Amino acid sequence: MTRTLSIVIPHYGDPGPTLDLVRSLRHQKDAGDVEIIVADDCSPRPFPEGHGYQLVTRATNGGYGSACNSGAQIATGDDLLFLNSDLSIDADFIARFREAAAPWLPAVVSPSIIQDGHAVPVARRWPRAHHHVLEWLVPLARFHGRQGYERLVGTDIAALHSEGPVLTDWVTGVAHLVPAEQFRAVGGFDEGFFMNCEEVDLHRRLHLECRVLVVHLPQVSARHVGGGSSDPARRIGWVTDSRFRYAHKWGWDRRLLVGMTAATGINLVWNVVRRAGGRDTHPVEEFRGQMAAVRHAWAGRTR
């Protein structure tokens, strides 16, 4: 029996990109039995009612996981495909994705994500303290995108270079399919995460409690603009808060605190040297900002 599919799009901000994605989904070729749900996360610009999709409007802004949960509550499909609102897809994306995913279901499944013309790391290894600490280090930032660096910060390198399906630990939440029965069995997304880490936490619970596999499908792709629903100036705070919450939940928050504090000190020294060499940096201000983010995340990790 063919599995039915519900597509859930969490929305916040400009309705334009979400409407474009909905239109693309409504005109998919050979997509099969699909329902489309937009979950408006108390957006300052409310998403309009329309034909061809269902609209859920939240009374409060709860973040990505909360919006996805609200959409999933009314979904009737066997599988839930969560899509970021700033994705663009080809006319046969759903058909190709469903065909490639079918042999693995029920499973967590993700396509390849193209951003700025390149495939970005989607398949990841379970987070560990050193992944986040190394990513926090300013001296290593220039190596971003290189294979050695990506391996050190938790990218599944084998999946990144694979041309066919590959099993991995978890996949980023830009576009990921989750079996509805198991999603509900583990309670859906943990709404204590406002933005970031909610998908890895979900995938880990699905793996441990329901033995659900996680599969990356690089042969199917979607294009991502990035940052379509968030303020860039606030992202570092959201990411840091979420990483500390995840670390607390899974038992290594103290290691993360020690590592992040040490890395912030290294960043200070590095920026002082760069400033002495004529670079336009503000070492003390950046140090204070980074330490403030770490302290805020530590204090809020148990909420």
XYZ file of C-alpha atoms in Angstrom:
303
model
C 0.000 0.000 0.000
C 1.337 3.447 -0.933
C 2.056 5.627 2.076
C 0.278 8.969 2.192
C 2.204 12.188 2.712
C 1.536 15.371 4.645
C 3.801 18.352 3.991
C 4.180 20.790 6.882
C 5.691 24.239 6.303
C 6.419 26.339 9.414
C 5.927 29.996 8.542
C 7.087 33.264 10.078
C 7.695 36.623 8.407
C 7.222 37.502 4.737
C 4.440 35.351 3.211
C 6.018 35.600 -0.260
C 8.544 32.723 -0.112
C 6.057 30.427 1.625
C 3.401 31.181 -0.990
C 5.935 30.431 -3.738
C 6.718 27.068 -2.130
C 3.029 26.242 -1.714
C 2.412 27.042 -5.387
C 5.321 24.785 -6.367
C 3.924 21.974 -4.233
C 0.421 22.348 -5.669
C 1.754 22.001 -9.232
C 4.022 19.007 -8.675
C 4.045 16.312 -11.352
C 2.960 12.791 -10.324
C 3.207 13.693 -6.638
C 0.525 11.227 -5.534
C -1.630 11.621 -2.424
C -0.294 14.742 -0.675
C -1.767 17.282 1.733
C -0.132 20.674 2.353
C -0.243 22.379 5.739
C 1.153 25.825 6.584
C 1.723 26.476 10.292
C 1.781 30.232 10.942
C 3.905 30.721 14.068
C 2.134 33.926 15.173
C 3.793 35.805 12.314
C 3.647 39.639 12.398
C 2.422 39.332 8.799
C -0.265 36.645 9.029
C -0.268 34.004 6.332
C -3.394 34.248 4.154
C -6.111 31.635 3.788
C -6.171 30.044 0.363
C -7.001 27.048 -1.795
C -4.989 23.851 -1.943
C -3.580 23.981 1.576
C -4.653 23.998 5.196
C -3.629 26.810 7.508
C -2.909 26.489 11.219
C -2.419 29.755 13.092
C -0.640 29.723 16.439
C -1.545 32.241 19.142
C 2.076 32.577 20.304
C 5.462 32.425 18.611
C 7.069 29.182 19.772
C 9.779 28.597 17.171
C 10.393 25.915 14.556
C 9.499 22.834 16.596
C 6.320 24.328 18.009
C 5.109 25.357 14.564
C 5.893 21.923 13.138
C 4.021 20.246 16.000
C 0.992 22.461 15.375
C 0.953 21.491 11.704
C 1.490 17.808 12.492
C -1.525 17.784 14.825
C -3.936 18.054 11.893
C -1.879 16.008 9.422
C -3.427 12.750 8.198
C -0.495 11.329 6.204
C 1.550 8.260 7.047
C 4.646 10.427 6.678
C 5.329 14.051 7.598
C 7.636 16.064 5.344
C 8.800 19.237 7.099
C 10.026 21.895 4.660
C 11.586 25.274 5.431
C 9.569 28.088 3.921
C 12.525 29.438 1.926
C 13.046 26.310 -0.162
C 12.563 26.141 -3.907
C 11.941 22.829 -5.667
C 11.695 21.390 -9.161
C 8.348 20.309 -10.592
C 9.073 16.610 -9.993
C 10.732 16.955 -6.571
C 7.996 15.242 -4.559
C 7.651 12.343 -7.014
C 11.395 11.728 -7.098
C 11.778 12.106 -3.343
C 8.919 9.721 -2.571
C 10.243 7.140 -5.026
C 13.758 7.287 -3.564
C 12.519 7.218 0.029
C 9.978 4.394 -0.380
C 12.368 1.418 0.132
C 13.500 2.840 3.479
C 10.200 3.786 5.083
C 9.328 4.153 7.874
C 12.481 6.220 8.364
C 13.766 9.758 8.711
C 14.758 10.801 5.189
C 16.342 13.954 3.797
C 17.236 15.148 0.294
C 20.379 17.010 -0.636
C 20.234 20.763 0.003
C 21.800 23.179 -2.485
C 22.746 26.653 -1.271
C 24.717 29.225 -3.257
C 25.190 26.611 -5.974
C 26.787 23.996 -3.735
C 25.565 21.014 -1.721
C 25.747 21.860 1.979
C 26.360 19.327 4.770
C 23.027 17.728 5.642
C 23.981 14.356 7.129
C 25.616 14.676 10.533
C 27.120 12.664 13.378
C 25.563 12.869 16.836
C 26.728 16.131 18.434
C 29.550 16.070 20.947
C 31.044 18.912 22.973
C 34.181 19.199 20.839
C 32.118 19.704 17.659
C 30.626 22.931 19.025
C 33.844 24.097 20.669
C 35.839 23.764 17.458
C 33.125 25.545 15.502
C 33.257 28.412 18.035
C 36.989 28.962 17.509
C 37.610 32.037 15.345
C 41.112 30.880 14.247
C 39.525 27.866 12.546
C 36.815 29.790 10.713
C 38.944 30.161 7.591
C 38.869 26.374 7.156
C 35.076 26.266 6.961
C 33.984 24.034 4.090
C 37.209 22.045 3.936
C 36.850 18.312 4.474
C 39.087 18.105 7.538
C 37.262 20.924 9.284
C 33.830 19.553 8.412
C 34.753 16.164 9.876
C 35.919 17.817 13.109
C 32.621 19.695 13.564
C 30.434 16.618 13.010
C 29.711 16.430 9.286
C 29.219 12.921 7.934
C 31.909 13.107 5.250
C 30.966 9.784 3.628
C 27.401 11.019 3.148
C 28.611 14.386 1.843
C 30.438 12.679 -1.031
C 27.993 9.832 -1.670
C 25.954 9.661 -4.875
C 23.420 7.203 -3.484
C 21.425 6.621 -0.282
C 23.470 6.503 2.886
C 22.626 5.815 6.522
C 23.690 8.520 8.963
C 23.024 9.655 12.555
C 20.782 12.657 11.880
C 19.975 15.192 9.173
C 19.430 18.941 9.330
C 15.843 20.135 9.476
C 15.720 22.187 6.277
C 13.837 19.324 4.626
C 13.251 16.036 6.407
C 10.596 13.360 6.283
C 9.514 11.642 9.509
C 7.089 8.691 9.903
C 3.959 10.069 11.568
C 3.247 7.118 13.869
C 6.718 7.180 15.388
C 6.765 10.991 15.478
C 3.674 10.945 17.660
C 4.945 8.027 19.734
C 7.942 10.069 20.940
C 5.869 13.224 21.475
C 6.993 15.158 18.395
C 9.472 18.007 18.643
C 10.622 19.141 22.078
C 9.172 22.654 22.190
C 11.783 23.730 24.728
C 14.061 24.331 21.726
C 13.115 27.632 20.106
C 15.388 27.426 17.073
C 18.137 24.865 16.270
C 18.856 21.385 17.665
C 15.171 20.418 17.747
C 15.621 18.105 14.767
C 18.692 16.264 16.113
C 16.924 15.813 19.442
C 13.875 14.381 17.628
C 15.957 12.086 15.424
C 17.894 10.816 18.431
C 14.685 9.980 20.322
C 13.244 8.284 17.234
C 16.426 6.234 16.949
C 16.608 5.232 20.612
C 12.902 4.707 21.323
C 11.608 3.427 17.971
C 14.770 2.177 16.197
C 14.023 4.472 13.252
C 16.796 4.710 10.657
C 18.022 8.045 9.270
C 18.719 8.106 5.519
C 20.243 10.814 3.340
C 19.272 10.830 -0.352
C 21.847 12.913 -2.256
C 20.318 12.019 -5.630
C 17.299 14.233 -4.874
C 17.806 17.920 -4.111
C 16.068 21.140 -3.107
C 17.452 24.669 -3.158
C 17.674 26.726 0.024
C 18.008 30.480 0.347
C 18.944 30.356 4.039
C 17.943 32.666 6.873
C 14.537 33.345 5.386
C 12.676 33.390 8.691
C 15.242 34.575 11.234
C 17.133 37.710 12.199
C 20.864 37.127 11.493
C 21.847 39.178 14.554
C 19.949 36.802 16.828
C 20.978 33.479 15.320
C 24.148 33.099 17.364
C 22.113 33.384 20.557
C 19.517 30.864 19.398
C 22.176 28.392 18.302
C 24.156 28.681 21.533
C 21.046 28.431 23.717
C 19.867 25.339 21.855
C 23.234 23.615 21.942
C 23.482 24.023 25.694
C 19.919 22.783 26.153
C 20.673 19.735 24.015
C 23.936 19.124 25.882
C 22.123 19.307 29.226
C 19.406 16.951 28.021
C 21.926 14.370 26.862
C 24.415 14.720 29.703
C 27.460 16.729 28.614
C 26.605 20.358 29.329
C 29.507 20.887 31.784
C 32.033 19.716 29.222
C 30.502 22.119 26.739
C 30.715 25.022 29.211
C 34.400 24.406 29.906
C 35.214 24.042 26.219
C 33.234 27.073 25.082
C 34.742 29.256 27.814
C 38.259 28.177 26.866
C 37.535 28.740 23.175
C 36.245 32.250 23.917
C 39.536 33.026 25.674
C 41.484 31.734 22.673
C 39.352 33.922 20.401
C 40.247 36.958 22.529
C 43.975 36.311 22.185
C 43.610 35.658 18.461
C 41.697 38.891 17.886
C 44.196 40.912 19.933
C 47.001 39.613 17.690
C 44.959 40.356 14.574
C 44.223 43.878 15.755
C 47.915 44.442 16.464
C 48.537 43.382 12.858
C 46.187 46.074 11.575
C 42.952 44.065 11.237
C 39.678 45.845 11.939
C 38.619 43.819 14.965
C 37.282 44.701 18.404
C 38.691 41.982 20.677
C 37.195 43.064 23.994
C 33.732 43.752 22.584
C 33.682 40.427 20.769
C 34.912 38.614 23.883
C 32.168 40.146 25.993
C 29.538 39.285 23.409
C 30.679 35.670 23.135
C 30.868 35.227 26.908
C 27.427 36.773 27.294
C 26.036 34.224 24.818
C 27.681 31.344 26.694
C 26.455 32.556 30.092
C 22.916 33.093 28.789
C 22.853 29.628 27.276
C 24.219 28.018 30.450
C 21.650 29.775 32.624
C 18.751 28.805 30.360
C 19.742 25.241 29.506
C 17.255 23.593 31.912
C 14.156 25.515 30.844
